[in-house]
């Protein structure tokens, strides 16, 4: 469920060999000096690649897309800017409210769930999903009409909207997310 799955998905798409080190955030392993030396924020994921120590899952994915083969990197400056736009849009605007919905509909024990908070968050997301749906109408993918880091970063957030049924009635966004979910790399990481 963590943000690390976003980077795992990217690595699987790239077919890039990697070693996954699980850091247990429940027992504070992420706050130990060994891990803080890699990410001083004490959060997962973090990437070690040669001399590079990198955190922030979406930044890691942009790095991986550029470093390894560039097949998932948009080919123009404009395309790369749009990929960043969608990535920031998803993680700053959509993700906080989406996590509230998931928490209060699926994760918390029944007595701790607040239907009001879930509904408030759902109302905040609705216009964002409308924007996504309109952007994807008549298109298969977000940028350059081919699968790129923009789809990995944005799709890794929006998959929770698919799971919670929030994409119902947004046919282009729902079809896009289902298209992404059919990818072998996606299934390998998320369908466990
Ligand atoms: N914006 C960061 C979020 C990192 C983050 O909050 N990671 C969580 C897991 S999803 C974490 O490490 N939580 C443990 C903690 O904060 O102690 C990213 O996308 O990489």
Tab-separated table of C-alpha atoms and ligand atoms in Angstrom:
chain	number	residue	atom	x	y	z
A	1	UNK	CA	0.000	0.000	0.000
A	2	UNK	CA	2.950	2.409	0.439
A	3	UNK	CA	4.296	4.966	-2.031
A	4	UNK	CA	7.117	2.511	-2.710
A	5	UNK	CA	4.785	0.502	-4.984
A	6	UNK	CA	4.810	3.465	-7.402
A	7	UNK	CA	8.555	2.989	-7.919
A	8	UNK	CA	8.282	-0.799	-8.028
A	9	UNK	CA	5.750	-0.443	-10.826
A	10	UNK	CA	8.139	1.843	-12.712
A	11	UNK	CA	11.078	-0.552	-12.284
A	12	UNK	CA	8.966	-3.479	-13.476
A	13	UNK	CA	7.848	-1.466	-16.528
A	14	UNK	CA	11.471	-0.695	-17.335
A	15	UNK	CA	12.509	-4.323	-16.830
A	16	UNK	CA	15.330	-2.938	-14.744
A	17	UNK	CA	16.855	-5.365	-12.215
A	18	UNK	CA	16.596	-4.038	-8.676
A	19	UNK	CA	16.940	-5.167	-5.111
A	20	UNK	CA	13.927	-4.418	-2.933
A	21	UNK	CA	14.783	-3.787	0.709
A	22	UNK	CA	11.694	-3.741	2.888
A	23	UNK	CA	11.836	-1.046	5.586
A	24	UNK	CA	9.341	-1.617	8.380
A	25	UNK	CA	7.656	1.710	9.221
A	26	UNK	CA	5.592	0.036	11.975
A	27	UNK	CA	8.599	-0.674	14.175
A	28	UNK	CA	10.466	2.561	13.405
A	29	UNK	CA	13.076	1.000	11.127
A	30	UNK	CA	12.654	4.057	8.886
A	31	UNK	CA	13.892	6.329	11.708
A	32	UNK	CA	17.088	4.388	12.393
A	33	UNK	CA	20.445	5.988	11.503
A	34	UNK	CA	21.147	3.469	8.686
A	35	UNK	CA	17.957	4.495	6.891
A	36	UNK	CA	18.202	8.214	7.755
A	37	UNK	CA	21.593	8.181	6.026
A	38	UNK	CA	19.673	7.285	2.851
A	39	UNK	CA	16.607	9.452	3.417
A	40	UNK	CA	16.925	12.035	6.227
A	41	UNK	CA	13.129	12.458	6.121
A	42	UNK	CA	12.763	8.907	7.423
A	43	UNK	CA	10.142	8.018	4.834
A	44	UNK	CA	9.813	5.329	2.213
A	45	UNK	CA	10.511	4.922	-0.616
A	46	UNK	CA	14.152	5.844	-1.097
A	47	UNK	CA	16.373	4.819	-3.960
A	48	UNK	CA	20.066	4.014	-3.828
A	49	UNK	CA	21.595	3.949	-7.295
A	50	UNK	CA	25.356	4.237	-7.369
A	51	UNK	CA	26.280	7.401	-5.490
A	52	UNK	CA	22.744	8.748	-5.728
A	53	UNK	CA	20.395	8.752	-2.735
A	54	UNK	CA	16.959	9.867	-3.840
A	55	UNK	CA	13.592	10.162	-2.119
A	56	UNK	CA	10.084	11.255	-3.180
A	57	UNK	CA	8.477	8.492	-5.203
A	58	UNK	CA	7.533	10.634	-8.191
A	59	UNK	CA	11.005	12.184	-8.441
A	60	UNK	CA	12.442	8.659	-8.282
A	61	UNK	CA	10.225	7.665	-11.205
A	62	UNK	CA	11.299	10.653	-13.307
A	63	UNK	CA	14.906	9.755	-12.600
A	64	UNK	CA	14.376	6.101	-13.509
A	65	UNK	CA	12.540	7.031	-16.712
A	66	UNK	CA	15.390	9.298	-17.788
A	67	UNK	CA	18.256	7.102	-16.603
A	68	UNK	CA	17.084	3.735	-17.894
A	69	UNK	CA	16.268	3.674	-21.592
A	70	UNK	CA	14.052	6.790	-21.802
A	71	UNK	CA	11.238	4.714	-23.334
A	72	UNK	CA	8.877	6.015	-20.634
A	73	UNK	CA	10.084	9.601	-20.786
A	74	UNK	CA	8.089	11.983	-23.003
A	75	UNK	CA	10.287	12.985	-25.934
A	76	UNK	CA	9.766	16.769	-25.833
A	77	UNK	CA	10.255	19.494	-23.228
A	78	UNK	CA	6.520	20.158	-23.410
A	79	UNK	CA	5.737	16.471	-22.924
A	80	UNK	CA	8.015	16.243	-19.905
A	81	UNK	CA	6.425	19.383	-18.432
A	82	UNK	CA	2.979	17.858	-18.870
A	83	UNK	CA	4.170	14.653	-17.206
A	84	UNK	CA	5.294	16.748	-14.216
A	85	UNK	CA	2.014	18.653	-14.250
A	86	UNK	CA	-0.038	15.440	-14.011
A	87	UNK	CA	2.268	13.975	-11.371
A	88	UNK	CA	2.066	17.050	-9.108
A	89	UNK	CA	-1.651	17.371	-9.777
A	90	UNK	CA	-2.234	13.796	-8.640
A	91	UNK	CA	-0.050	13.824	-5.545
A	92	UNK	CA	-1.001	17.277	-4.243
A	93	UNK	CA	-4.643	17.639	-5.274
A	94	UNK	CA	-6.060	14.146	-5.589
A	95	UNK	CA	-4.108	11.938	-3.203
A	96	UNK	CA	-4.930	13.598	0.168
A	97	UNK	CA	-8.703	13.442	-0.366
A	98	UNK	CA	-8.514	10.022	-1.961
A	99	UNK	CA	-6.663	8.636	1.056
A	100	UNK	CA	-9.384	10.081	3.298
A	101	UNK	CA	-12.036	8.238	1.278
A	102	UNK	CA	-10.073	4.972	1.387
A	103	UNK	CA	-9.416	5.334	5.101
A	104	UNK	CA	-13.054	5.971	5.995
A	105	UNK	CA	-14.531	3.458	3.587
A	106	UNK	CA	-12.078	0.572	3.665
A	107	UNK	CA	-9.245	0.739	6.164
A	108	UNK	CA	-10.448	2.017	9.545
A	109	UNK	CA	-12.464	-0.251	11.822
A	110	UNK	CA	-16.199	0.414	11.363
A	111	UNK	CA	-16.583	2.370	14.639
A	112	UNK	CA	-13.824	4.814	13.652
A	113	UNK	CA	-15.131	5.555	10.156
A	114	UNK	CA	-16.715	8.924	9.474
A	115	UNK	CA	-19.196	8.935	6.566
A	116	UNK	CA	-19.148	12.759	6.732
A	117	UNK	CA	-15.377	12.975	6.212
A	118	UNK	CA	-15.564	10.415	3.387
A	119	UNK	CA	-18.345	12.383	1.700
A	120	UNK	CA	-16.536	15.715	2.122
A	121	UNK	CA	-13.408	14.219	0.522
A	122	UNK	CA	-15.446	12.642	-2.288
A	123	UNK	CA	-16.953	16.057	-3.070
A	124	UNK	CA	-13.464	17.582	-3.274
A	125	UNK	CA	-12.296	14.896	-5.700
A	126	UNK	CA	-15.298	15.005	-8.032
A	127	UNK	CA	-14.239	18.097	-10.041
A	128	UNK	CA	-10.676	16.751	-10.299
A	129	UNK	CA	-11.935	13.491	-11.760
A	130	UNK	CA	-13.992	15.505	-14.211
A	131	UNK	CA	-10.814	17.275	-15.359
A	132	UNK	CA	-9.029	13.929	-15.777
A	133	UNK	CA	-11.950	12.448	-17.674
A	134	UNK	CA	-12.094	15.387	-20.061
A	135	UNK	CA	-8.318	15.286	-20.624
A	136	UNK	CA	-8.486	11.586	-21.491
A	137	UNK	CA	-11.538	11.747	-23.732
A	138	UNK	CA	-10.417	10.553	-27.155
A	139	UNK	CA	-6.974	9.635	-25.818
A	140	UNK	CA	-5.396	6.410	-24.577
A	141	UNK	CA	-2.730	7.992	-22.368
A	142	UNK	CA	-2.012	11.331	-20.682
A	143	UNK	CA	0.975	12.588	-22.678
A	144	UNK	CA	2.090	12.089	-26.308
A	145	UNK	CA	-0.648	9.446	-26.577
A	146	UNK	CA	1.707	6.727	-25.457
A	147	UNK	CA	2.382	5.106	-22.078
A	148	UNK	CA	4.876	7.233	-20.079
A	149	UNK	CA	5.987	8.136	-16.570
A	150	UNK	CA	2.956	10.467	-16.489
A	151	UNK	CA	0.664	7.422	-16.526
A	152	UNK	CA	2.703	5.539	-13.914
A	153	UNK	CA	2.771	8.488	-11.502
A	154	UNK	CA	-0.819	9.578	-12.021
A	155	UNK	CA	-2.186	6.029	-12.305
A	156	UNK	CA	-0.462	4.966	-9.096
A	157	UNK	CA	-2.581	7.576	-7.294
A	158	UNK	CA	-5.792	7.107	-9.267
A	159	UNK	CA	-5.864	3.315	-8.818
A	160	UNK	CA	-7.437	4.013	-5.428
A	161	UNK	CA	-10.225	5.883	-7.207
A	162	UNK	CA	-10.863	2.784	-9.313
A	163	UNK	CA	-10.887	0.508	-6.254
A	164	UNK	CA	-13.334	2.770	-4.390
A	165	UNK	CA	-15.666	3.134	-7.370
A	166	UNK	CA	-15.021	6.867	-7.738
A	167	UNK	CA	-14.301	6.561	-11.459
A	168	UNK	CA	-17.812	5.296	-12.183
A	169	UNK	CA	-19.484	7.736	-14.555
A	170	UNK	CA	-16.104	8.985	-15.820
A	171	UNK	CA	-15.781	6.649	-18.820
A	172	UNK	CA	-12.512	7.930	-20.286
A	173	UNK	CA	-10.721	8.050	-16.918
A	174	UNK	CA	-12.078	4.644	-15.929
A	175	UNK	CA	-11.051	3.044	-19.249
A	176	UNK	CA	-7.565	4.592	-18.902
A	177	UNK	CA	-7.153	3.244	-15.367
A	178	UNK	CA	-8.395	-0.183	-16.434
A	179	UNK	CA	-5.921	-0.087	-19.350
A	180	UNK	CA	-3.108	0.602	-16.888
A	181	UNK	CA	-4.313	-2.110	-14.508
A	182	UNK	CA	-4.104	-4.658	-17.348
A	183	UNK	CA	-0.375	-4.112	-17.747
A	184	UNK	CA	1.726	-7.079	-16.585
A	185	UNK	CA	4.010	-4.823	-14.528
A	186	UNK	CA	1.020	-3.283	-12.734
A	187	UNK	CA	-0.444	-6.717	-11.992
A	188	UNK	CA	2.881	-7.975	-10.706
A	189	UNK	CA	3.094	-5.172	-8.145
A	190	UNK	CA	-0.508	-4.542	-7.129
A	191	UNK	CA	-2.433	-7.772	-7.715
A	192	UNK	CA	-1.144	-9.602	-4.671
B	1	LIG	N1	5.689	12.228	-0.795
B	1	LIG	C1	6.423	11.063	-0.345
B	1	LIG	C2	5.630	10.393	0.758
B	1	LIG	C3	6.486	9.438	1.564
B	1	LIG	C4	5.691	8.857	2.707
B	1	LIG	O1	4.898	9.575	3.390
B	1	LIG	N2	5.905	7.571	2.963
B	1	LIG	C5	5.195	6.911	4.030
B	1	LIG	C6	4.701	5.542	3.523
B	1	LIG	S1	3.590	5.728	2.162
B	1	LIG	C7	6.123	6.684	5.205
B	1	LIG	O2	7.291	6.440	5.028
B	1	LIG	N3	5.559	6.741	6.404
B	1	LIG	C8	6.289	6.442	7.595
B	1	LIG	C9	6.549	7.627	8.453
B	1	LIG	O3	6.240	8.773	8.064
B	1	LIG	O4	7.056	7.412	9.552
B	1	LIG	C10	6.627	10.106	-1.532
B	1	LIG	O5	5.776	10.096	-2.446
B	1	LIG	O6	7.649	9.409	-1.577
